[in-house]
PDB file of C-alpha atoms in Angstrom:
ATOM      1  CA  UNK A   1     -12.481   9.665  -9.588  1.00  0.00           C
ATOM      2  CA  UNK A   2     -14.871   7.872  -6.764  1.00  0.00           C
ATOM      3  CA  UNK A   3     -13.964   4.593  -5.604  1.00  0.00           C
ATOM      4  CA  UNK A   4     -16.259   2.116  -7.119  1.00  0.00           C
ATOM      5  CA  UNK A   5     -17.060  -0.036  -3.676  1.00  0.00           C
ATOM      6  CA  UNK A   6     -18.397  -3.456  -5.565  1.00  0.00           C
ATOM      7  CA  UNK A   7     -15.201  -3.616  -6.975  1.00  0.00           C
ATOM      8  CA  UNK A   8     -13.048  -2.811  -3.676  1.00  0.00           C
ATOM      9  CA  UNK A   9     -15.314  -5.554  -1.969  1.00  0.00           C
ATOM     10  CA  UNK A  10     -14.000  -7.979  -4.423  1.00  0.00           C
ATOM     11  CA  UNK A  11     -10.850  -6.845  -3.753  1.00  0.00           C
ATOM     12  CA  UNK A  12     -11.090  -7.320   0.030  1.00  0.00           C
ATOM     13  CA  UNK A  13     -12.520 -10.944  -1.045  1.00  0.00           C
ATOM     14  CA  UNK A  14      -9.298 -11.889  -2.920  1.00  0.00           C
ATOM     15  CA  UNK A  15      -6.980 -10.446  -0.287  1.00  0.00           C
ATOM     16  CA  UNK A  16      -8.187 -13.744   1.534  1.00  0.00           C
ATOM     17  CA  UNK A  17      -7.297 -16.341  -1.444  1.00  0.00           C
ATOM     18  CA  UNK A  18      -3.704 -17.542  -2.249  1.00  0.00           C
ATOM     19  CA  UNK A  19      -3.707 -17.303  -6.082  1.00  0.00           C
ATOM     20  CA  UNK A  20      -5.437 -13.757  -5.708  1.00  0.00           C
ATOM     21  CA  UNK A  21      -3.692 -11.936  -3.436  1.00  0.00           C
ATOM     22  CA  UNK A  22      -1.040 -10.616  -5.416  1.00  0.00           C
ATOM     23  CA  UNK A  23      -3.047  -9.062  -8.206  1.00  0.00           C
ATOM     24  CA  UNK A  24      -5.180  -7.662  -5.597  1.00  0.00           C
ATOM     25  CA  UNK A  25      -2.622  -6.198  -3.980  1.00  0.00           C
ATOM     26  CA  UNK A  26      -1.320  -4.793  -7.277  1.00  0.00           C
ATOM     27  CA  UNK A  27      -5.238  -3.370  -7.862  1.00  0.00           C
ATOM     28  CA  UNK A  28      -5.317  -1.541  -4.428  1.00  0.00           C
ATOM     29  CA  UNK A  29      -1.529  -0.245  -5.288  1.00  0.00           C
ATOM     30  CA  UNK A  30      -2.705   1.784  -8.763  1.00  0.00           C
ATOM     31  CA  UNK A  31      -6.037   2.939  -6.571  1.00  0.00           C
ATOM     32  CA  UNK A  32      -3.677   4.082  -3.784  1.00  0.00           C
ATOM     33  CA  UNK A  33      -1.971   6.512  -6.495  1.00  0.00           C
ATOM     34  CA  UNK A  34      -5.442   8.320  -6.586  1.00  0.00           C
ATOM     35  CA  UNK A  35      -6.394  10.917  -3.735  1.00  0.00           C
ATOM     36  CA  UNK A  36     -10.138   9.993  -3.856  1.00  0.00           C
ATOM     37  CA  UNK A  37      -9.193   6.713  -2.747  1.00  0.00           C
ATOM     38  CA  UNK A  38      -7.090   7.384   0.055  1.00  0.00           C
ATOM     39  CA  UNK A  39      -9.820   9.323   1.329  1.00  0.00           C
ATOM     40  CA  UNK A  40     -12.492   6.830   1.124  1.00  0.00           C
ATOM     41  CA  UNK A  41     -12.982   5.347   4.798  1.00  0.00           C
ATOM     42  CA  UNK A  42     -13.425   1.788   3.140  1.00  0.00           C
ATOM     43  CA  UNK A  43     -10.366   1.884   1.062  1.00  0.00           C
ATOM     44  CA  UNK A  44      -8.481   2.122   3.893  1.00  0.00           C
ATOM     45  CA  UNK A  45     -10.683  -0.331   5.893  1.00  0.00           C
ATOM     46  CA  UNK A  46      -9.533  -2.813   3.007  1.00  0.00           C
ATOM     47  CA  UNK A  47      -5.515  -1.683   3.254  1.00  0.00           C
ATOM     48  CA  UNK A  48      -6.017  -2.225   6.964  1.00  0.00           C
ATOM     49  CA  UNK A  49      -7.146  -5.727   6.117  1.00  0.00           C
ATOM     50  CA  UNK A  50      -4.418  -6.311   3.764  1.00  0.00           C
ATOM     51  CA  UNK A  51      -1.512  -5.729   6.443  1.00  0.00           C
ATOM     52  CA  UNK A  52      -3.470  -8.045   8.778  1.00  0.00           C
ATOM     53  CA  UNK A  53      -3.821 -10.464   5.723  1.00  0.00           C
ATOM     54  CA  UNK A  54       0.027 -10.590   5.356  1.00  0.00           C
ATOM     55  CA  UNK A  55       0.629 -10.633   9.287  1.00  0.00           C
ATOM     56  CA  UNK A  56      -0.736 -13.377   9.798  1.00  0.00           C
ATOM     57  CA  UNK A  57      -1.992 -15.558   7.121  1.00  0.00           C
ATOM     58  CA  UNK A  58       0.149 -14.809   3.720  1.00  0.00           C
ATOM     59  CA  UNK A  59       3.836 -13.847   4.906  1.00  0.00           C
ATOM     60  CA  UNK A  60       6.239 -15.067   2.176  1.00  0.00           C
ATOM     61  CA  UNK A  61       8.180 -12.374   0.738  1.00  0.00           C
ATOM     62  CA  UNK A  62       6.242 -11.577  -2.469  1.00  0.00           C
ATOM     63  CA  UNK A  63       2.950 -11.081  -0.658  1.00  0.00           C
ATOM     64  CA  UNK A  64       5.141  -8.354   1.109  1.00  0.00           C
ATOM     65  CA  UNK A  65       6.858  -7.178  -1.738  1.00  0.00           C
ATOM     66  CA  UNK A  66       3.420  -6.689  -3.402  1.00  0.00           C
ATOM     67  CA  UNK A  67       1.877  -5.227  -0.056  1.00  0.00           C
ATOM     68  CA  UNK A  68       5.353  -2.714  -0.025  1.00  0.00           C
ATOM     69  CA  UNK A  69       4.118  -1.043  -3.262  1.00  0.00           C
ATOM     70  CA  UNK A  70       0.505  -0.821  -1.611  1.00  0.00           C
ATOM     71  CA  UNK A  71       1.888   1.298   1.423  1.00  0.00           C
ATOM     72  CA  UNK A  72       4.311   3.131  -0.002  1.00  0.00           C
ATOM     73  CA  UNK A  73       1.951   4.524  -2.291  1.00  0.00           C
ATOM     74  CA  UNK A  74      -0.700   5.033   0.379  1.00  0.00           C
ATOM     75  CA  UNK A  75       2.270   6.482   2.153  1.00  0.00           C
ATOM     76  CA  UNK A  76       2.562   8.981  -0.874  1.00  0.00           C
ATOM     77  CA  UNK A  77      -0.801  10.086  -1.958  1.00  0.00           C
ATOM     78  CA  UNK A  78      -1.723  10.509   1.724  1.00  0.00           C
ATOM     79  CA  UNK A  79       1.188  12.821   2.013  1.00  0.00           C
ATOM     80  CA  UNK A  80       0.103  14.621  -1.052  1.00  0.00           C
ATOM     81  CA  UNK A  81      -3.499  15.129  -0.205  1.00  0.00           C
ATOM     82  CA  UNK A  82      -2.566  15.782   3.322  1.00  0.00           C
ATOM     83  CA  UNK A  83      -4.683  13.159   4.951  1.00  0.00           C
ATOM     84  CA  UNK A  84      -3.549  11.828   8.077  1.00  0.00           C
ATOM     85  CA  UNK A  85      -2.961   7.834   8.418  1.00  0.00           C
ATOM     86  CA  UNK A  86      -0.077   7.623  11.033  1.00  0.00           C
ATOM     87  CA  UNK A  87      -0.509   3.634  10.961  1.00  0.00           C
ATOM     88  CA  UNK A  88       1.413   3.407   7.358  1.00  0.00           C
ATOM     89  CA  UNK A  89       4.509   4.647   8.458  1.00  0.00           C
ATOM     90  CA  UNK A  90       4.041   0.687  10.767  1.00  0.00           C
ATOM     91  CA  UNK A  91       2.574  -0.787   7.998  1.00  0.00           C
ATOM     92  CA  UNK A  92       5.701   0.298   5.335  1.00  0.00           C
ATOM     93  CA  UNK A  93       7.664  -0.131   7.622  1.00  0.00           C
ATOM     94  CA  UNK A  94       7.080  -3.952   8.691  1.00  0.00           C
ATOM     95  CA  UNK A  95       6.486  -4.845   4.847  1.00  0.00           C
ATOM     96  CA  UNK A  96      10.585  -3.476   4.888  1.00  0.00           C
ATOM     97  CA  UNK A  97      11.489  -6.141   7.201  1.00  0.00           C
ATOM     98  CA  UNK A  98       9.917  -8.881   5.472  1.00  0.00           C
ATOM     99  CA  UNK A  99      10.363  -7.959   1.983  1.00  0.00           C
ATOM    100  CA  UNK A 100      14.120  -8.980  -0.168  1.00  0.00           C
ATOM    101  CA  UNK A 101      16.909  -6.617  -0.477  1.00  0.00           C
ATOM    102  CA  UNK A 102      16.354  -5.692  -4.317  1.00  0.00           C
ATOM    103  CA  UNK A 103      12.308  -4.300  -2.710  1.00  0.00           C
ATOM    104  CA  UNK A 104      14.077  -2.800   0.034  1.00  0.00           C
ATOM    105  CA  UNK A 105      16.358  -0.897  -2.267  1.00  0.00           C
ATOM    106  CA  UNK A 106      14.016   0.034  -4.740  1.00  0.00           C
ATOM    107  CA  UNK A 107      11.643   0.904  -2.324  1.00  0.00           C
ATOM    108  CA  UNK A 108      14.171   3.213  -0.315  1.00  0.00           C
ATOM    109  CA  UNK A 109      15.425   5.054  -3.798  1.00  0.00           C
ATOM    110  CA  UNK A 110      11.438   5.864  -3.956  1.00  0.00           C
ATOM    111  CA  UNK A 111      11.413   7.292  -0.684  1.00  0.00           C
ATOM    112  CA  UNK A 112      14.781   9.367  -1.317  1.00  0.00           C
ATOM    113  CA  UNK A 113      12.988  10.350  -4.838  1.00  0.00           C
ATOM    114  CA  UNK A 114       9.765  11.038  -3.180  1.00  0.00           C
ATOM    115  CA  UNK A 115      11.604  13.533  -0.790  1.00  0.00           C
ATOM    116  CA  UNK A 116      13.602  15.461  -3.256  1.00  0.00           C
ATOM    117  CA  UNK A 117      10.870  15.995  -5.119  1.00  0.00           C
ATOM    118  CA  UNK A 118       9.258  17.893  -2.660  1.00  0.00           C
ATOM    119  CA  UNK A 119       8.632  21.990  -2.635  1.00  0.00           C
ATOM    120  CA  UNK A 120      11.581  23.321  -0.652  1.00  0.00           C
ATOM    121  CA  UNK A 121      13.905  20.193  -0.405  1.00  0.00           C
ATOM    122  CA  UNK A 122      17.712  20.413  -2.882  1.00  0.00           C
TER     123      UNK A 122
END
């Protein structure tokens, strides 16, 4: 599936605006689970912008909880589709430190889960 780039301008758009961040956030999240996106330049021009969004302008702990899922699933299909984006590991890992304990936990079962699950691993 191709990324439709109207729509992931919008999306950049409400990554800017309080009552639309989240649902953006949960857009770009389902995208991220599909390879074609993580390999589209401006997708990940637009995650970029969402980890400076919540750096510096949005930083209460459900924008990061929402921007968690976002990475960790960029994390994952990147992985997958063996695509190189060695700036998620910082941008999962920062989302960690600002998100609650239940997203931390959730999100480090995933990453436990994602590992098994791998060719090779018990």
């Amino acid at each position: 599936m191709s990324v439709d780039h109207t729509y992931l301008a919008q999306l950049r758009k409400d990554l800017s605006s309080k009552s639309a961040i989240i649902p953006a956030l949960n857009e770009l999240s389902e995208m991220a689970n599909d390879t074609a996106s993580v390999e589209d330049s401006a997708f990940i021009e637009v995650c970029h912008r969402a980890f400076t969004v919540l750096n510096t302008r949005f930083s209460a702990t459900a924008y990061w909880q929402a921007g968690l899922e976002l990475f960790l699933n960029v994390q994952f299909t990147c992985g997958e589709a063996g695509v190189s984006l060695p700036e998620c590991n910082e941008w999962v890992s920062r989302a960690l430190e600002e998100s609650d304990e239940d997203a931390k936990a959730r999100a480090k079962e995933r990453m436990r889960a994602s590992v098994r699950s791998k060719p090779g691993n018990p």
